MMTF fields as JSON, N, C-alpha, C and O atoms, coordinates in Angstrom:
{
  "mmtfVersion": "1.0.0",
  "mmtfProducer": "UNKNOWN",
  "numBonds": 591,
  "numAtoms": 592,
  "numGroups": 148,
  "numChains": 1,
  "numModels": 1,
  "chainsPerModel": [1],
  "groupsPerChain": [148],
  "chainIdList": ["A"],
  "bondAtomList": [4, 2, 8, 6, 12, 10, 16, 14, 20, 18, 24, 22, 28, 26, 32, 30, 36, 34, 40, 38, 44, 42, 48, 46, 52, 50, 56, 54, 60, 58, 64, 62, 68, 66, 72, 70, 76, 74, 80, 78, 84, 82, 88, 86, 92, 90, 96, 94, 100, 98, 104, 102, 108, 106, 112, 110, 116, 114, 120, 118, 124, 122, 128, 126, 132, 130, 136, 134, 140, 138, 144, 142, 148, 146, 152, 150, 156, 154, 160, 158, 164, 162, 168, 166, 172, 170, 176, 174, 180, 178, 184, 182, 188, 186, 192, 190, 196, 194, 200, 198, 204, 202, 208, 206, 212, 210, 216, 214, 220, 218, 224, 222, 228, 226, 232, 230, 236, 234, 240, 238, 244, 242, 248, 246, 252, 250, 256, 254, 260, 258, 264, 262, 268, 266, 272, 270, 276, 274, 280, 278, 284, 282, 288, 286, 292, 290, 296, 294, 300, 298, 304, 302, 308, 306, 312, 310, 316, 314, 320, 318, 324, 322, 328, 326, 332, 330, 336, 334, 340, 338, 344, 342, 348, 346, 352, 350, 356, 354, 360, 358, 364, 362, 368, 366, 372, 370, 376, 374, 380, 378, 384, 382, 388, 386, 392, 390, 396, 394, 400, 398, 404, 402, 408, 406, 412, 410, 416, 414, 420, 418, 424, 422, 428, 426, 432, 430, 436, 434, 440, 438, 444, 442, 448, 446, 452, 450, 456, 454, 460, 458, 464, 462, 468, 466, 472, 470, 476, 474, 480, 478, 484, 482, 488, 486, 492, 490, 496, 494, 500, 498, 504, 502, 508, 506, 512, 510, 516, 514, 520, 518, 524, 522, 528, 526, 532, 530, 536, 534, 540, 538, 544, 542, 548, 546, 552, 550, 556, 554, 560, 558, 564, 562, 568, 566, 572, 570, 576, 574, 580, 578, 584, 582, 588, 586],
  "bondOrderList": [1, 1, 1, 1, 1, 1, 1, 1, 1, 1, 1, 1, 1, 1, 1, 1, 1, 1, 1, 1, 1, 1, 1, 1, 1, 1, 1, 1, 1, 1, 1, 1, 1, 1, 1, 1, 1, 1, 1, 1, 1, 1, 1, 1, 1, 1, 1, 1, 1, 1, 1, 1, 1, 1, 1, 1, 1, 1, 1, 1, 1, 1, 1, 1, 1, 1, 1, 1, 1, 1, 1, 1, 1, 1, 1, 1, 1, 1, 1, 1, 1, 1, 1, 1, 1, 1, 1, 1, 1, 1, 1, 1, 1, 1, 1, 1, 1, 1, 1, 1, 1, 1, 1, 1, 1, 1, 1, 1, 1, 1, 1, 1, 1, 1, 1, 1, 1, 1, 1, 1, 1, 1, 1, 1, 1, 1, 1, 1, 1, 1, 1, 1, 1, 1, 1, 1, 1, 1, 1, 1, 1, 1, 1, 1, 1, 1, 1],
  "groupList": [{"groupName": "UNK", "atomNameList": ["N", "CA", "C", "O"], "elementList": ["N", "C", "C", "O"], "formalChargeList": [0, 0, 0, 0], "bondAtomList": [1, 0, 2, 1, 3, 2], "bondOrderList": [1, 1, 2], "singleLetterCode": "X", "chemCompType": "L-PEPTIDE LINKING"}],
  "groupTypeList": [0, 0, 0, 0, 0, 0, 0, 0, 0, 0, 0, 0, 0, 0, 0, 0, 0, 0, 0, 0, 0, 0, 0, 0, 0, 0, 0, 0, 0, 0, 0, 0, 0, 0, 0, 0, 0, 0, 0, 0, 0, 0, 0, 0, 0, 0, 0, 0, 0, 0, 0, 0, 0, 0, 0, 0, 0, 0, 0, 0, 0, 0, 0, 0, 0, 0, 0, 0, 0, 0, 0, 0, 0, 0, 0, 0, 0, 0, 0, 0, 0, 0, 0, 0, 0, 0, 0, 0, 0, 0, 0, 0, 0, 0, 0, 0, 0, 0, 0, 0, 0, 0, 0, 0, 0, 0, 0, 0, 0, 0, 0, 0, 0, 0, 0, 0, 0, 0, 0, 0, 0, 0, 0, 0, 0, 0, 0, 0, 0, 0, 0, 0, 0, 0, 0, 0, 0, 0, 0, 0, 0, 0, 0, 0, 0, 0, 0, 0],
  "groupIdList": [1, 2, 3, 4, 5, 6, 7, 8, 9, 10, 11, 12, 13, 14, 15, 16, 17, 18, 19, 20, 21, 22, 23, 24, 25, 26, 27, 28, 29, 30, 31, 32, 33, 34, 35, 36, 37, 38, 39, 40, 41, 42, 43, 44, 45, 46, 47, 48, 49, 50, 51, 52, 53, 54, 55, 56, 57, 58, 59, 60, 61, 62, 63, 64, 65, 66, 67, 68, 69, 70, 71, 72, 73, 74, 75, 76, 77, 78, 79, 80, 81, 82, 83, 84, 85, 86, 87, 88, 89, 90, 91, 92, 93, 94, 95, 96, 97, 98, 99, 100, 101, 102, 103, 104, 105, 106, 107, 108, 109, 110, 111, 112, 113, 114, 115, 116, 117, 118, 119, 120, 121, 122, 123, 124, 125, 126, 127, 128, 129, 130, 131, 132, 133, 134, 135, 136, 137, 138, 139, 140, 141, 142, 143, 144, 145, 146, 147, 148],
  "secStructList": [7, 2, 2, 2, 2, 2, 2, 2, 2, 2, 2, 2, 2, 2, 2, 2, 2, 2, 2, 2, 2, 2, 1, 7, 7, 7, 7, 6, 6, 7, 7, 7, 7, 7, 7, 7, 2, 2, 2, 2, 2, 2, 2, 2, 2, 2, 2, 2, 2, 2, 2, 2, 2, 2, 2, 2, 2, 2, 2, 2, 2, 2, 2, 2, 2, 2, 2, 2, 2, 7, 2, 2, 2, 2, 2, 2, 2, 2, 2, 2, 2, 2, 2, 2, 2, 2, 2, 2, 2, 2, 2, 2, 2, 2, 2, 2, 2, 2, 2, 2, 2, 2, 2, 2, 7, 7, 2, 2, 2, 2, 2, 2, 2, 2, 2, 2, 2, 2, 2, 2, 2, 2, 2, 2, 2, 2, 2, 2, 2, 2, 2, 2, 2, 6, 2, 2, 2, 2, 2, 2, 2, 2, 2, 7, 6, 6, 6, 7],
  "xCoordList": [53.572, 54.775, 54.536, 55.353, 53.362, 53.149, 53.182, 53.94, 52.282, 52.312, 53.539, 53.913, 54.183, 55.567, 56.65, 57.373, 56.628, 57.559, 57.236, 58.118, 55.929, 55.376, 55.813, 56.283, 55.718, 55.917, 57.524, 58.041, 58.295, 59.807, 60.207, 61.128, 59.725, 59.971, 59.653, 60.432, 58.364, 58.015, 58.96, 59.076, 59.573, 60.386, 61.773, 62.391, 62.157, 63.403, 63.411, 64.449, 62.113, 61.933, 62.068, 62.739, 61.292, 61.219, 62.67, 63.021, 63.454, 64.8, 65.724, 66.576, 65.424, 66.301, 65.849, 66.622, 64.41, 64.011, 64.675, 65.321, 64.524, 65.157, 66.589, 67.087, 67.273, 68.787, 68.966, 69.836, 68.212, 68.414, 68.304, 69.045, 67.083, 66.732, 67.805, 68.266, 68.284, 69.214, 70.794, 71.631, 71.004, 72.488, 72.878, 72.064, 74.201, 74.732, 74.837, 75.058, 74.648, 74.408, 76.017, 76.829, 76.23, 77.609, 77.572, 76.565, 78.67, 78.63, 78.854, 79.597, 78.208, 78.496, 79.93, 80.502, 80.592, 81.854, 82.947, 84.153, 82.322, 83.362, 83.785, 82.912, 84.923, 85.495, 84.82, 84.588, 84.491, 84.148, 85.174, 86.371, 84.688, 85.688, 85.882, 84.957, 87.274, 87.492, 87.138, 87.121, 86.822, 86.388, 87.347, 87.566, 88.009, 88.796, 87.961, 87.48, 87.594, 86.667, 86.928, 86.017, 88.278, 88.65, 88.139, 87.532, 88.355, 87.936, 86.499, 85.936, 85.782, 84.352, 83.843, 82.866, 84.419, 83.736, 83.95, 83.083, 85.284, 85.556, 84.71, 84.444, 84.275, 83.446, 81.908, 81.193, 81.561, 80.257, 79.989, 78.841, 81.158, 81.014, 80.256, 79.53, 80.404, 79.52, 77.94, 77.15, 77.553, 76.206, 75.674, 74.543, 76.501, 76.28, 76.039, 75.06, 77.126, 77.289, 75.994, 75.506, 75.561, 74.307, 73.113, 72.23, 72.94, 71.903, 71.762, 70.696, 73.018, 73.204, 72.771, 71.953, 73.419, 73.108, 71.669, 71.166, 70.88, 69.53, 68.766, 67.791, 69.217, 68.46, 68.667, 67.691, 70.029, 70.225, 69.468, 68.906, 69.427, 68.678, 67.071, 66.413, 66.613, 65.192, 65.073, 64.246, 65.953, 65.792, 66.039, 65.472, 66.994, 67.248, 65.873, 65.35, 65.374, 64.248, 63.181, 62.524, 62.892, 61.67, 61.782, 60.781, 62.971, 63.178, 62.892, 62.334, 63.27, 63.034, 61.463, 60.875, 60.794, 59.435, 58.826, 57.924, 59.187, 58.555, 58.795, 57.918, 60.023, 60.296, 59.573, 59.092, 59.51, 58.819, 57.345, 56.666, 56.833, 55.418, 54.698, 53.472, 55.29, 54.61, 54.484, 54.651, 54.184, 53.935, 52.987, 53.372, 51.713, 50.726, 51.2, 51.072, 51.78, 52.254, 53.483, 53.578, 54.323, 55.418, 54.969, 55.517, 53.949, 53.238, 52.781, 52.971, 52.092, 51.634, 52.758, 52.785, 53.725, 54.817, 55.642, 56.107, 55.735, 56.447, 55.594, 56.127, 54.314, 53.35, 53.736, 54.106, 53.613, 53.877, 55.085, 55.179, 56.132, 57.47, 57.617, 58.257, 57.059, 57.224, 56.862, 57.567, 55.67, 55.242, 56.229, 56.617, 56.778, 57.792, 59.091, 59.762, 59.508, 60.593, 60.648, 61.647, 59.411, 59.268, 59.317, 59.849, 58.762, 59.221, 60.505, 60.948, 61.341, 62.727, 63.427, 64.286, 63.213, 63.919, 63.962, 65.035, 62.617, 62.52, 63.347, 63.853, 63.39, 64.008, 65.662, 66.459, 65.973, 67.387, 67.981, 69.036, 67.268, 67.796, 67.68, 68.62, 66.592, 66.549, 67.727, 68.338, 68.102, 69.248, 70.644, 71.543, 70.615, 71.93, 72.141, 73.287, 71.139, 71.232, 71.683, 72.584, 71.191, 71.684, 73.061, 73.492, 73.708, 74.996, 76.045, 76.786, 76.162, 77.085, 76.649, 77.472, 75.404, 75.133, 75.601, 76.204, 75.337, 75.782, 77.442, 78.017, 78.052, 79.573, 80.048, 81.059, 79.492, 79.897, 79.434, 79.946, 78.465, 77.736, 78.654, 79.39, 78.539, 79.231, 78.416, 77.251, 79.118, 78.474, 77.115, 76.301, 76.941, 75.572, 74.728, 73.536, 75.016, 74.081, 73.603, 72.556, 74.336, 74.117, 72.832, 72.005, 72.669, 71.356, 70.237, 69.324, 70.135, 69.235, 68.896, 67.765, 69.874, 70.027, 69.324, 68.464, 69.618, 69.193, 67.618, 66.839, 67.269, 65.823, 65.066, 64.029, 65.604, 64.922, 64.866, 63.927, 66.011, 65.963, 65.0, 64.463, 64.719, 63.789, 62.333, 61.452, 62.215, 60.901, 60.53, 59.401, 61.505, 61.433, 61.186, 60.444, 61.659, 61.491, 60.293, 59.789, 59.713, 58.29, 57.299, 56.357, 57.521, 56.604, 56.56, 55.503, 57.872, 57.999, 57.232, 56.676, 57.346, 56.495, 54.951, 54.239, 54.542, 53.041, 52.571, 51.486, 53.655, 53.223, 53.088, 52.025, 54.17, 54.264, 52.987, 52.352, 52.654, 51.499, 50.218, 49.347, 50.09, 48.887, 48.85, 47.74, 49.955, 50.058, 49.753, 49.006, 50.223, 50.052, 48.485, 47.931, 47.867, 46.336, 45.707, 44.744, 46.078, 45.289, 45.855, 45.505, 46.8, 47.326, 46.477, 46.62, 45.398, 44.383, 43.494, 43.318, 42.889, 42.297, 43.026, 42.517, 44.226, 45.281, 45.658, 45.801, 45.774, 46.198, 44.935, 45.113, 43.752, 42.576, 42.395, 42.121, 42.575, 42.462, 43.341, 42.937, 44.587, 45.889, 45.714, 45.799, 45.463, 45.548, 44.476, 44.548, 43.285, 41.977, 41.936, 42.899, 40.892, 40.493, 41.185, 41.347, 41.64, 42.084, 43.625, 44.185, 44.134, 45.601, 45.592, 46.332, 44.698, 44.721, 44.369, 44.34],
  "yCoordList": [63.815, 64.621, 66.041, 66.939, 66.237, 67.743, 68.713, 69.68, 68.495, 69.535, 69.66, 70.741, 68.545, 68.501, 69.408, 70.268, 69.092, 69.94, 71.314, 72.154, 71.64, 73.041, 73.659, 74.794, 73.021, 73.774, 73.81, 74.752, 72.914, 73.047, 74.132, 74.833, 74.41, 75.503, 76.736, 77.689, 76.754, 78.053, 78.461, 79.628, 77.406, 77.61, 78.196, 79.055, 77.566, 77.997, 79.406, 80.045, 79.865, 81.23, 82.233, 83.258, 81.839, 82.528, 82.812, 83.936, 81.689, 81.795, 82.743, 83.534, 82.534, 83.563, 85.073, 85.977, 85.33, 86.685, 87.142, 88.19, 86.366, 86.799, 87.109, 88.08, 86.239, 86.398, 87.712, 88.536, 87.88, 89.003, 90.39, 91.363, 90.234, 91.38, 91.688, 92.829, 90.658, 90.94, 91.201, 91.628, 90.856, 90.88, 92.213, 93.122, 92.428, 93.745, 94.108, 93.276, 95.468, 95.925, 96.258, 96.792, 95.921, 96.143, 97.368, 97.709, 98.158, 99.372, 99.111, 98.234, 99.874, 99.589, 99.836, 100.752, 98.973, 99.142, 98.461, 98.472, 97.839, 97.135, 95.856, 95.053, 95.562, 94.266, 93.074, 93.1, 92.028, 90.865, 90.334, 90.587, 89.583, 88.762, 87.509, 86.78, 87.163, 85.857, 84.888, 85.229, 83.595, 82.608, 81.519, 80.989, 81.114, 79.676, 78.674, 78.387, 77.923, 76.704, 75.614, 75.137, 75.281, 74.383, 74.884, 74.081, 76.132, 76.619, 76.651, 76.342, 76.981, 76.995, 75.841, 75.696, 74.807, 73.401, 72.794, 72.175, 73.074, 72.549, 73.374, 72.805, 74.636, 75.235, 74.681, 74.54, 74.423, 73.722, 72.404, 71.979, 71.631, 70.162, 69.795, 68.801, 70.603, 70.137, 70.351, 69.63, 71.198, 71.258, 70.13, 69.648, 69.839, 68.63, 67.344, 66.609, 67.178, 65.975, 65.779, 64.69, 67.0, 66.859, 66.547, 65.943, 66.951, 66.619, 65.166, 64.55, 64.656, 63.26, 62.454, 61.539, 62.87, 61.961, 62.119, 61.122, 63.188, 63.102, 62.206, 61.507, 62.279, 61.407, 60.11, 59.421, 59.616, 58.221, 57.875, 56.784, 58.791, 58.424, 58.142, 57.252, 58.899, 58.535, 57.162, 56.291, 57.101, 55.584, 54.396, 53.34, 54.545, 53.521, 53.423, 52.325, 54.491, 54.621, 54.03, 53.157, 54.372, 53.675, 52.254, 51.54, 51.773, 50.524, 49.702, 48.607, 50.228, 49.476, 49.472, 48.416, 50.672, 50.724, 49.678, 48.986, 49.479, 48.431, 47.056, 46.192, 46.878, 45.54, 45.155, 44.03, 46.018, 45.917, 45.898, 45.052, 46.858, 47.117, 46.686, 46.604, 46.394, 46.06, 47.238, 48.419, 46.791, 47.637, 48.919, 50.053, 48.651, 49.545, 50.677, 51.879, 50.119, 51.152, 52.163, 53.358, 51.453, 52.11, 53.187, 54.289, 52.868, 53.847, 54.997, 56.098, 54.768, 56.178, 56.781, 58.009, 56.08, 56.778, 57.672, 58.785, 57.094, 57.909, 58.999, 60.077, 58.872, 60.087, 61.23, 62.336, 60.852, 61.818, 62.46, 63.664, 61.644, 62.042, 63.097, 64.144, 62.752, 63.791, 65.221, 66.203, 65.244, 66.686, 67.254, 68.405, 66.327, 67.001, 67.285, 68.245, 66.514, 66.784, 68.144, 68.861, 68.419, 69.493, 70.85, 71.875, 70.738, 71.856, 71.911, 73.04, 70.842, 70.813, 71.38, 72.214, 71.064, 71.672, 72.995, 73.598, 73.685, 75.028, 75.824, 76.933, 75.134, 75.814, 75.696, 76.613, 74.454, 74.171, 75.06, 75.621, 75.289, 76.043, 77.517, 78.251, 78.028, 79.439, 79.751, 80.809, 78.767, 79.097, 79.065, 79.902, 77.984, 78.02, 79.087, 79.419, 79.657, 80.8, 81.878, 82.596, 82.108, 83.224, 83.343, 84.4, 82.167, 82.123, 82.992, 83.664, 83.025, 84.011, 85.417, 86.277, 85.609, 87.04, 87.418, 88.472, 86.64, 86.988, 87.087, 87.949, 86.136, 86.066, 87.386, 87.903, 87.958, 88.941, 90.336, 91.387, 90.243, 91.476, 92.542, 92.201, 93.716, 94.727, 95.058, 94.712, 95.679, 95.88, 96.645, 96.495, 97.418, 98.251, 97.208, 97.271, 96.393, 95.419, 94.303, 93.694, 94.074, 92.809, 93.174, 92.297, 94.352, 94.623, 94.316, 93.675, 94.739, 94.526, 93.007, 92.584, 92.37, 90.86, 90.289, 89.423, 90.69, 90.073, 90.466, 89.679, 91.613, 91.855, 91.009, 90.48, 90.843, 89.977, 88.329, 87.564, 88.042, 86.679, 86.552, 85.459, 87.503, 87.615, 87.478, 86.746, 88.397, 88.249, 86.884, 86.393, 86.415, 84.841, 83.934, 82.971, 84.099, 83.19, 83.194, 82.188, 84.47, 84.762, 84.121, 83.451, 84.332, 83.924, 82.235, 81.606, 81.633, 80.328, 79.741, 78.648, 80.583, 80.087, 80.029, 79.071, 81.176, 81.183, 80.15, 79.576, 79.913, 78.7, 77.56, 76.939, 77.16, 75.973, 75.704, 74.651, 76.816, 76.726, 76.517, 75.753, 77.123, 76.81, 75.56, 75.038, 74.866, 73.478, 72.534, 71.591, 72.656, 72.001, 71.812, 70.727, 73.109, 73.218, 72.532, 71.852, 72.551, 72.0, 70.795, 70.397, 70.106, 68.817, 67.862, 67.316, 67.526, 66.487, 66.626, 65.73, 67.917, 68.242, 68.218, 67.867, 68.61, 68.615, 67.106, 66.832, 66.212, 64.973, 64.171, 63.249, 64.579, 64.006, 64.435, 63.668, 65.731, 66.389, 65.74, 65.327, 65.583, 65.188, 63.677, 63.172, 62.995, 61.404, 60.496, 59.271, 61.284, 60.377, 60.209, 60.436, 59.836, 59.671, 58.515, 58.536, 57.36, 56.41, 56.568, 55.923, 57.493, 57.869, 58.777, 58.58, 59.682, 60.589, 59.753, 60.306],
  "zCoordList": [-77.115, -77.036, -77.584, -77.377, -78.313, -78.799, -77.775, -77.848, -76.658, -75.567, -74.796, -74.339, -74.645, -74.083, -74.966, -74.462, -76.225, -77.09, -77.019, -76.844, -77.152, -77.086, -75.935, -76.005, -74.787, -73.332, -73.307, -72.706, -73.877, -73.879, -74.763, -74.343, -75.864, -76.759, -76.127, -76.133, -75.496, -74.9, -73.582, -73.208, -72.976, -71.991, -72.378, -71.748, -73.548, -74.12, -74.757, -74.933, -75.106, -75.722, -74.594, -74.708, -73.319, -72.24, -71.613, -71.255, -71.524, -70.909, -71.941, -71.536, -73.218, -74.173, -74.097, -74.413, -73.613, -73.584, -72.28, -72.257, -71.186, -69.751, -69.841, -69.272, -70.594, -70.718, -71.734, -71.453, -72.804, -73.503, -72.773, -72.911, -71.875, -71.163, -70.229, -70.186, -69.398, -68.471, -68.819, -68.024, -70.152, -70.749, -70.678, -70.839, -70.423, -70.426, -71.961, -72.842, -72.164, -73.582, -74.02, -73.264, -75.097, -75.959, -76.592, -77.212, -76.5, -77.147, -78.831, -79.271, -79.517, -81.054, -81.268, -80.678, -82.173, -82.573, -81.651, -81.898, -80.503, -79.589, -80.061, -80.389, -80.142, -80.624, -79.982, -78.773, -80.725, -80.131, -79.162, -79.3, -78.166, -77.326, -77.833, -78.192, -77.888, -78.277, -77.294, -76.111, -77.67, -76.6, -76.719, -77.808, -75.493, -75.327, -75.296, -74.2, -76.436, -76.508, -75.359, -74.683, -75.223, -74.329, -72.908, -72.2, -72.486, -71.123, -71.131, -70.08, -72.159, -72.015, -71.848, -71.113, -72.505, -72.368, -70.919, -70.302, -70.45, -69.188, -68.137, -67.078, -68.333, -67.415, -67.5, -66.508, -68.686, -68.989, -68.622, -68.49, -68.424, -68.276, -67.076, -67.072, -66.002, -64.76, -64.99, -64.38, -65.742, -66.009, -67.02, -66.962, -67.805, -68.825, -68.061, -68.179, -67.223, -66.421, -65.44, -65.139, -65.026, -64.064, -64.73, -64.121, -66.148, -66.884, -67.246, -67.255, -67.56, -67.939, -66.756, -66.85, -65.491, -64.304, -63.943, -63.426, -64.11, -63.786, -65.019, -64.741, -66.196, -67.1, -66.59, -66.293, -66.427, -66.034, -64.849, -64.755, -63.905, -62.582, -63.012, -62.473, -63.907, -64.158, -64.957, -64.691, -65.903, -66.492, -65.813, -66.097, -64.786, -63.788, -62.945, -62.752, -62.508, -61.621, -62.347, -61.78, -63.54, -64.267, -64.499, -64.436, -64.772, -64.972, -63.572, -63.643, -62.348, -61.109, -60.952, -60.715, -61.088, -60.966, -61.908, -61.436, -63.129, -63.79, -63.29, -63.279, -62.871, -62.391, -61.088, -60.948, -60.22, -58.93, -59.042, -58.46, -59.812, -59.725, -60.945, -60.864, -62.079, -63.297, -64.281, -63.975, -65.442, -66.704, -66.458, -66.743, -65.905, -65.777, -64.786, -65.018, -63.618, -62.666, -63.223, -62.944, -64.01, -64.627, -65.6, -65.606, -66.44, -67.082, -66.568, -67.085, -65.414, -64.601, -64.003, -63.926, -63.552, -63.015, -64.199, -63.956, -65.344, -66.322, -66.713, -66.973, -66.794, -67.091, -66.196, -66.59, -64.976, -63.939, -63.882, -63.644, -64.111, -64.226, -65.42, -65.316, -66.363, -67.637, -67.151, -67.38, -66.445, -65.879, -65.214, -65.418, -64.221, -63.263, -63.968, -63.587, -64.984, -65.699, -66.446, -66.493, -67.044, -67.791, -66.959, -67.383, -65.853, -64.753, -64.375, -64.162, -64.213, -63.839, -64.902, -64.615, -66.203, -67.375, -67.364, -67.391, -67.317, -67.255, -66.175, -66.348, -65.14, -63.922, -64.227, -64.033, -64.711, -65.029, -65.896, -65.601, -67.188, -68.131, -67.769, -68.072, -67.137, -66.584, -65.798, -65.953, -64.868, -63.912, -64.893, -64.821, -65.76, -66.527, -67.439, -67.741, -67.906, -68.838, -67.978, -68.41, -66.813, -66.082, -65.395, -64.934, -65.37, -64.854, -65.51, -64.792, -66.887, -67.579, -67.162, -66.849, -67.167, -66.922, -65.341, -65.142, -64.4, -63.062, -62.958, -62.294, -63.668, -63.642, -64.352, -63.877, -65.357, -66.119, -65.653, -66.042, -64.825, -64.415, -63.613, -62.688, -64.022, -63.321, -61.901, -61.704, -61.094, -59.781, -59.756, -58.844, -60.747, -60.664, -61.38, -61.081, -62.133, -62.658, -61.736, -61.953, -60.787, -59.89, -59.106, -58.859, -58.744, -57.967, -58.767, -58.245, -60.196, -61.068, -61.356, -61.593, -61.307, -61.616, -60.319, -60.477, -59.145, -57.987, -57.769, -57.232, -58.184, -58.259, -59.031, -58.632, -60.258, -61.251, -60.793, -61.011, -60.171, -59.381, -58.367, -58.187, -57.699, -56.433, -57.056, -56.605, -58.295, -58.874, -59.492, -59.493, -59.949, -60.749, -59.609, -59.803, -58.563, -57.293, -56.684, -56.187, -56.694, -56.319, -57.24, -56.818, -58.454, -59.489, -59.375, -59.319, -59.351, -59.195, -57.744, -57.633, -56.895, -55.606, -55.838, -55.533, -56.413, -56.667, -57.601, -57.514, -58.691, -59.672, -58.844, -58.852, -58.029, -57.28, -56.419, -56.485, -55.56, -54.889, -55.743, -55.329, -56.832, -57.687, -58.195, -58.298, -58.588, -59.063, -57.932, -58.191, -56.726, -55.631, -55.316, -55.137, -55.284, -55.129, -56.059, -55.703, -57.37, -58.514, -59.048, -60.159, -58.273, -58.806, -59.213, -60.307, -58.285, -58.708, -59.89, -60.715, -59.928, -61.189, -62.508, -63.572, -62.34, -63.433, -64.061, -65.252, -62.913, -63.275, -63.94, -64.736, -63.564, -64.11, -65.554, -66.477, -65.646, -67.067, -67.914, -69.001, -67.533, -68.375, -68.615, -69.734, -67.487, -67.685, -67.383, -67.487, -66.928, -66.442, -65.044, -64.311, -64.685, -63.443, -62.677, -61.457, -63.606, -62.995, -62.542, -61.655, -63.291, -62.895, -61.465, -60.501, -61.573, -60.295, -58.991, -57.892]
}
């Protein structure tokens, strides 16, 4: 769990830095904006429900693999899924943290946010290609030759 938690924390810090960099700057002395908590929770409900559904899907999926293929196969499946889930979490949180920025952006900021989105998509594509090319060596390194 140590590398997983470290990578999760690193992803959270990266998301916070991207959000901070892209966030509109508030003039000093501007009054804080009041938040309607009920409306905020209503808007956030869909993101939370999606995360819960994804988690439930994995647990049901893992139970099915264990029942159909056995404990050893389920262990291998779970190990691979954890790597996939880490990448999915980073992408999900990055996207979720950017939604308020896009919603509140003024017209002149939207072009900058779109440029940032294209740069992140390009970086994600390069990372995906690198992971695809190095998948087997990474699996051997992480889980041993029997897993890969």
